[in-house]
Short mmCIF file of C-alpha atoms in Angstrom, two decimals:
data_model
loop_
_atom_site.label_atom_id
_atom_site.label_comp_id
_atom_site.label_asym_id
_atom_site.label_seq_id
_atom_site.Cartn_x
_atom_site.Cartn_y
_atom_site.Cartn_z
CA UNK A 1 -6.84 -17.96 -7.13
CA UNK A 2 -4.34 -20.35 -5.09
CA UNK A 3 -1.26 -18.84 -6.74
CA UNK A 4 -2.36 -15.11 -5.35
CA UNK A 5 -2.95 -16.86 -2.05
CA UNK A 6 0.25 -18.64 -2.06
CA UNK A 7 2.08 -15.52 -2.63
CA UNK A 8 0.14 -13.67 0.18
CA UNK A 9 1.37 -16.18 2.57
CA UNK A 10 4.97 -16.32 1.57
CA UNK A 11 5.28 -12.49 1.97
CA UNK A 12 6.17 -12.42 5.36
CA UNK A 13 3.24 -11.30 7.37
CA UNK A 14 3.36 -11.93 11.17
CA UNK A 15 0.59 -14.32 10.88
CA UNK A 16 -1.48 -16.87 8.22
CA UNK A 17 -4.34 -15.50 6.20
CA UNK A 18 -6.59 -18.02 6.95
CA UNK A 19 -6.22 -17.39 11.14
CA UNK A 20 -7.97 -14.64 10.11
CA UNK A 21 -6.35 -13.12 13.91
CA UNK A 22 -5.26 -9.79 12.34
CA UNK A 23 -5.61 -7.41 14.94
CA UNK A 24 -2.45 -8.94 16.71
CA UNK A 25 -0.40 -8.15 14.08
CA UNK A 26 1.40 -4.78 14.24
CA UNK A 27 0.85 -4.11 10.18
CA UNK A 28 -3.15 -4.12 11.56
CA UNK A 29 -5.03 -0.66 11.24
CA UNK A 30 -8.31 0.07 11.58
CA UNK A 31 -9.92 3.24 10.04
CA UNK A 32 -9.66 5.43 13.26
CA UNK A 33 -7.61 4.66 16.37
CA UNK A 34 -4.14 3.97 14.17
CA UNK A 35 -1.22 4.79 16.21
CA UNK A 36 1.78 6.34 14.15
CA UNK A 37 4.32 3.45 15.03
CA UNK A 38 1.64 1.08 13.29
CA UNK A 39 1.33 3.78 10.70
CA UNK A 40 5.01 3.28 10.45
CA UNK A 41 5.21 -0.07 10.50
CA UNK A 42 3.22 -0.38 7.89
CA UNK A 43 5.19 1.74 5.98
CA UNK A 44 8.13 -0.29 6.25
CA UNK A 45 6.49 -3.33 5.65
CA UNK A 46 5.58 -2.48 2.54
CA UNK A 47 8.71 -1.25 1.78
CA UNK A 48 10.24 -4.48 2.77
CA UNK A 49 8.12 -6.33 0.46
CA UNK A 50 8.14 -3.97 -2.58
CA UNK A 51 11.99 -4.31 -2.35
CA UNK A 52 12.01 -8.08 -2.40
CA UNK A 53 9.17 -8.98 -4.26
CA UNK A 54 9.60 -6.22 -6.92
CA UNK A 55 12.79 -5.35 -7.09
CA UNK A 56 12.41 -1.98 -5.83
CA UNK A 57 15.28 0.03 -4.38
CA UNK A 58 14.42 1.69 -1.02
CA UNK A 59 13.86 5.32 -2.79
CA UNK A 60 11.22 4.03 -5.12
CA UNK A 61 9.58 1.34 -2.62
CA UNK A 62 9.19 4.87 -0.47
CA UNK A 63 7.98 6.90 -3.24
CA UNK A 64 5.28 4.18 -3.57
CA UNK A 65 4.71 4.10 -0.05
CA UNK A 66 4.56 7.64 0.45
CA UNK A 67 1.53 8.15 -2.34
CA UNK A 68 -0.31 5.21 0.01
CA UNK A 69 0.52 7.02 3.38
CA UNK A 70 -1.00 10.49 1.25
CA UNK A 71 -4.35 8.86 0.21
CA UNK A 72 -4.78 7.18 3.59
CA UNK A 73 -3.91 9.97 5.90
CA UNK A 74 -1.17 7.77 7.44
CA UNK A 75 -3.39 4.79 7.04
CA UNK A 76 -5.84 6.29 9.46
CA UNK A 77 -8.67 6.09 6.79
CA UNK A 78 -9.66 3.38 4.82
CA UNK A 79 -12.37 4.77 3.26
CA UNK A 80 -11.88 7.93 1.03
CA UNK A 81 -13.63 10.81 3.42
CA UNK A 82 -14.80 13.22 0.66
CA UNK A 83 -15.31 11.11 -2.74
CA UNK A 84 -14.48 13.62 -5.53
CA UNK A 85 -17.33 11.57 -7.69
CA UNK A 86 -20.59 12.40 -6.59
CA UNK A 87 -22.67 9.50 -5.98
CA UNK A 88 -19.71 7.24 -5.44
CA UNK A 89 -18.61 4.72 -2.93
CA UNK A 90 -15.22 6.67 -3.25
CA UNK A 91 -11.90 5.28 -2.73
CA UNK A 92 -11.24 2.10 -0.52
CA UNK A 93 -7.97 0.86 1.46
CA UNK A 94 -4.51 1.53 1.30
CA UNK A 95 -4.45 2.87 -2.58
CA UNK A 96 -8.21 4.51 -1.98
CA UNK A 97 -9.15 2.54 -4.80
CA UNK A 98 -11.87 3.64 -7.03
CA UNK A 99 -14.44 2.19 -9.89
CA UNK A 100 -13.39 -1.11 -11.01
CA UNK A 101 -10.01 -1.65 -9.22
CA UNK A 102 -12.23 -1.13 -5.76
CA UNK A 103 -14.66 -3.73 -7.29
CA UNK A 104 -11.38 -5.74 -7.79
CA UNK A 105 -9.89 -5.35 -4.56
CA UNK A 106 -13.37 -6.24 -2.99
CA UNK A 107 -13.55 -9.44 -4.84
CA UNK A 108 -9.95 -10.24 -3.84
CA UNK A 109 -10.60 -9.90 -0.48
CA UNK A 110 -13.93 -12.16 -0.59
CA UNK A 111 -11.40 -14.55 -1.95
CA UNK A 112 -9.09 -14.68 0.39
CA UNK A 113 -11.28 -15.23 2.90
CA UNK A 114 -13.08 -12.40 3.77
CA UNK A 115 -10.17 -10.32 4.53
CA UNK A 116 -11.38 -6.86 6.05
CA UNK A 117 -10.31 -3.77 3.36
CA UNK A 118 -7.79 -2.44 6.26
CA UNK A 119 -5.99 -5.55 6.12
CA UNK A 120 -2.25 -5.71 5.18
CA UNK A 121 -2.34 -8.65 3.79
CA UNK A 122 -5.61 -8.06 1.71
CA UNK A 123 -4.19 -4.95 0.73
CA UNK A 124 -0.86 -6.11 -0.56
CA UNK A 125 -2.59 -9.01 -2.25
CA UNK A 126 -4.05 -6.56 -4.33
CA UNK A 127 -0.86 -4.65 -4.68
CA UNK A 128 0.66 -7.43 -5.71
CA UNK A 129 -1.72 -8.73 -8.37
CA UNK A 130 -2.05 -5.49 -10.37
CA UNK A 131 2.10 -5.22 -10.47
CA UNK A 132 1.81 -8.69 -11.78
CA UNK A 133 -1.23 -7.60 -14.48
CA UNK A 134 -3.13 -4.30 -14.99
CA UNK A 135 -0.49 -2.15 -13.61
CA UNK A 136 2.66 -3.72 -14.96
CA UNK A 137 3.33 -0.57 -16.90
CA UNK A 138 3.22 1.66 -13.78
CA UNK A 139 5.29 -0.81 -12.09
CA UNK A 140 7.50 -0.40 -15.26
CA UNK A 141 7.86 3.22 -14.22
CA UNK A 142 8.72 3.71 -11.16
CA UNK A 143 11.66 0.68 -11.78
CA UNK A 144 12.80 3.17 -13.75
CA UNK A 145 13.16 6.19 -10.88
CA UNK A 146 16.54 7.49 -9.61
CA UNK A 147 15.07 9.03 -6.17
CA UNK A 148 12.08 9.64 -3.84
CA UNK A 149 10.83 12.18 -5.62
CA UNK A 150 10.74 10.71 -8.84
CA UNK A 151 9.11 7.73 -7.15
CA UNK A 152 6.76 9.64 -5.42
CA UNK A 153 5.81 11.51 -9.25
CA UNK A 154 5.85 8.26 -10.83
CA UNK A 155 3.53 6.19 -8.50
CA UNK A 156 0.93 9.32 -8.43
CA UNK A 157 1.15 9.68 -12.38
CA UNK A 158 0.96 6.13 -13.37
CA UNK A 159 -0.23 3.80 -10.51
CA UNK A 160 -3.11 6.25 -8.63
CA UNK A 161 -3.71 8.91 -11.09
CA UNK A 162 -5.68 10.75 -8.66
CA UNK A 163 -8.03 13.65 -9.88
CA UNK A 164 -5.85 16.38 -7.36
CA UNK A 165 -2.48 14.91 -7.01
CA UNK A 166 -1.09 17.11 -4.63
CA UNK A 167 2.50 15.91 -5.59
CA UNK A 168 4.45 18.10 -2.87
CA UNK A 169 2.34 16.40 -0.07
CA UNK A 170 3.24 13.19 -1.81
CA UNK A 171 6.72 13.98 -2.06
CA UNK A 172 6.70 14.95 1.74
CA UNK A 173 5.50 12.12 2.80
CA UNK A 174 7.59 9.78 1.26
CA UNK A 175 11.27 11.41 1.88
CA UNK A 176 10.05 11.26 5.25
CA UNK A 177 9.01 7.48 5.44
CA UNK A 178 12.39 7.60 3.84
CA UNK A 179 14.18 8.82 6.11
CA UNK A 180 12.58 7.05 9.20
CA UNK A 181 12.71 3.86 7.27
CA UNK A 182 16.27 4.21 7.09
CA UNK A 183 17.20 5.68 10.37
CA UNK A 184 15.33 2.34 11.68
CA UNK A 185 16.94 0.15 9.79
CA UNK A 186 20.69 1.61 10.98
CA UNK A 187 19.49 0.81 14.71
CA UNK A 188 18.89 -2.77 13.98
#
C-alpha cells in the first residue's frame, strides 16, 4: 500500500521507515524498560498528529490518547498481559488490538517493512488507516466531543470497545496527558 506508506513518512517521525533505526527515536518503546518521558513523548506525539492529520482539537486528541496510555499501561506493554478471551493471542500494541484488527495491524506492519508492533510509526500507520476506513464512524465521534472526558468516553465506546472499560481510569489518564501536554507546550 504506497499511499499508507507515504502518509507514514510525511507524519513527522524523527526518522524514515525504511532505516528501520527506531530505537534512536524518542517515540521508541519497548514492552518493559519504557521510561515515563518516552511514555510522554509518545503521548504528545500522537497528539500532535491526531490534531493535524485529523482535525482533532487537543481535548479529544487526549481523550484518544488517554484510552491508548490505559490499555498499554503507559505504553509499557505491548502485549495485552491477561487476555480476557481464553485461548487468545490477546490484545497487541498501542490500541491492544484484538481478533481481526490485530491480524490487520500485523499485516500492516509486514508491509511496511517489518515494523516491530511497539513501533510508533507502525502503530500510527494503523491508526491512521482505520480513521481513514473501518473506524471512520468512531473517528466521526469523538470529532464531535466538547472535552476530555467526552473524548476519553467516546474513544472507549466507539474506537476500543473494550470488554471492562474502566472509563474513570480512562478519563484519568487522559486529563492528565492533558494537562502535561499543555503545560509542555507553554514552555516551548
Amino acid at each position: 500500500n504506497e499511499a499508507l506508506k507515504e502518509k507514514v513518512k510525511n507524519a513527522n517521525f524523527k526518522k524514515d521507515v525504511e532505516n528501520k533505526d527506531l530505537e534512536k527515536t524518542s517515540t521508541f518503546s519497548k514492552s518493559s524498560g519504557v521510561t515515563i518521558d518516552k511514555a510522554y513523548d509518545t503521548s504528545f506525539k500522537l497528539i500532535d498528529d491526531l490534531k493535524s492529520q485529523f482535525g482533532m482539537t487537543t481535548e479529544q486528541a487526549a481523550g484518544f490518547v488517554g484510552n491508548l496510555w490505559h490499555e498499554t499501561g503507559g505504553f509499557k506493554f505491548m502485549q495485552e498481559l491477561k487476555p480476557t478471551v481464553k485461548g487468545s493471542r490477546g490484545g497487541l500494541a498501542f490500541a491492544q488490538w484484538t481478533g481481526d484488527r490485530r491480524d490487520d495491524f500485523e499485516s500492516l506492519l509486514k508491509e511496511l517493512g517489518d515494523l516491530p508492533a511497539e513501533s510508533y510509526e507502525g502503530n500510527w500507520a494503523m491508526i491512521s488507516e482505520e480513521f481513514d476506513t473501518t473506524e471512520k464512524s468512531a473517528l466521526n465521534k469523538i470529532l464531535n466531543t466538547d472535552s476530555v472526558v467526552e473524548a476519553a468516553r467516546a474513544t472507549s465506546n466507539h474506537y476500543l470497545r473494550p470488554g471492562k472499560p474502566q472509563l474513570n481510569k480512562r478519563v484519568s489518564a487522559a486529563e492528565d496527558i492533558y494537562k502535561r501536554y499543555n503545560e509542555d507546550r507553554s514552555l516551548k
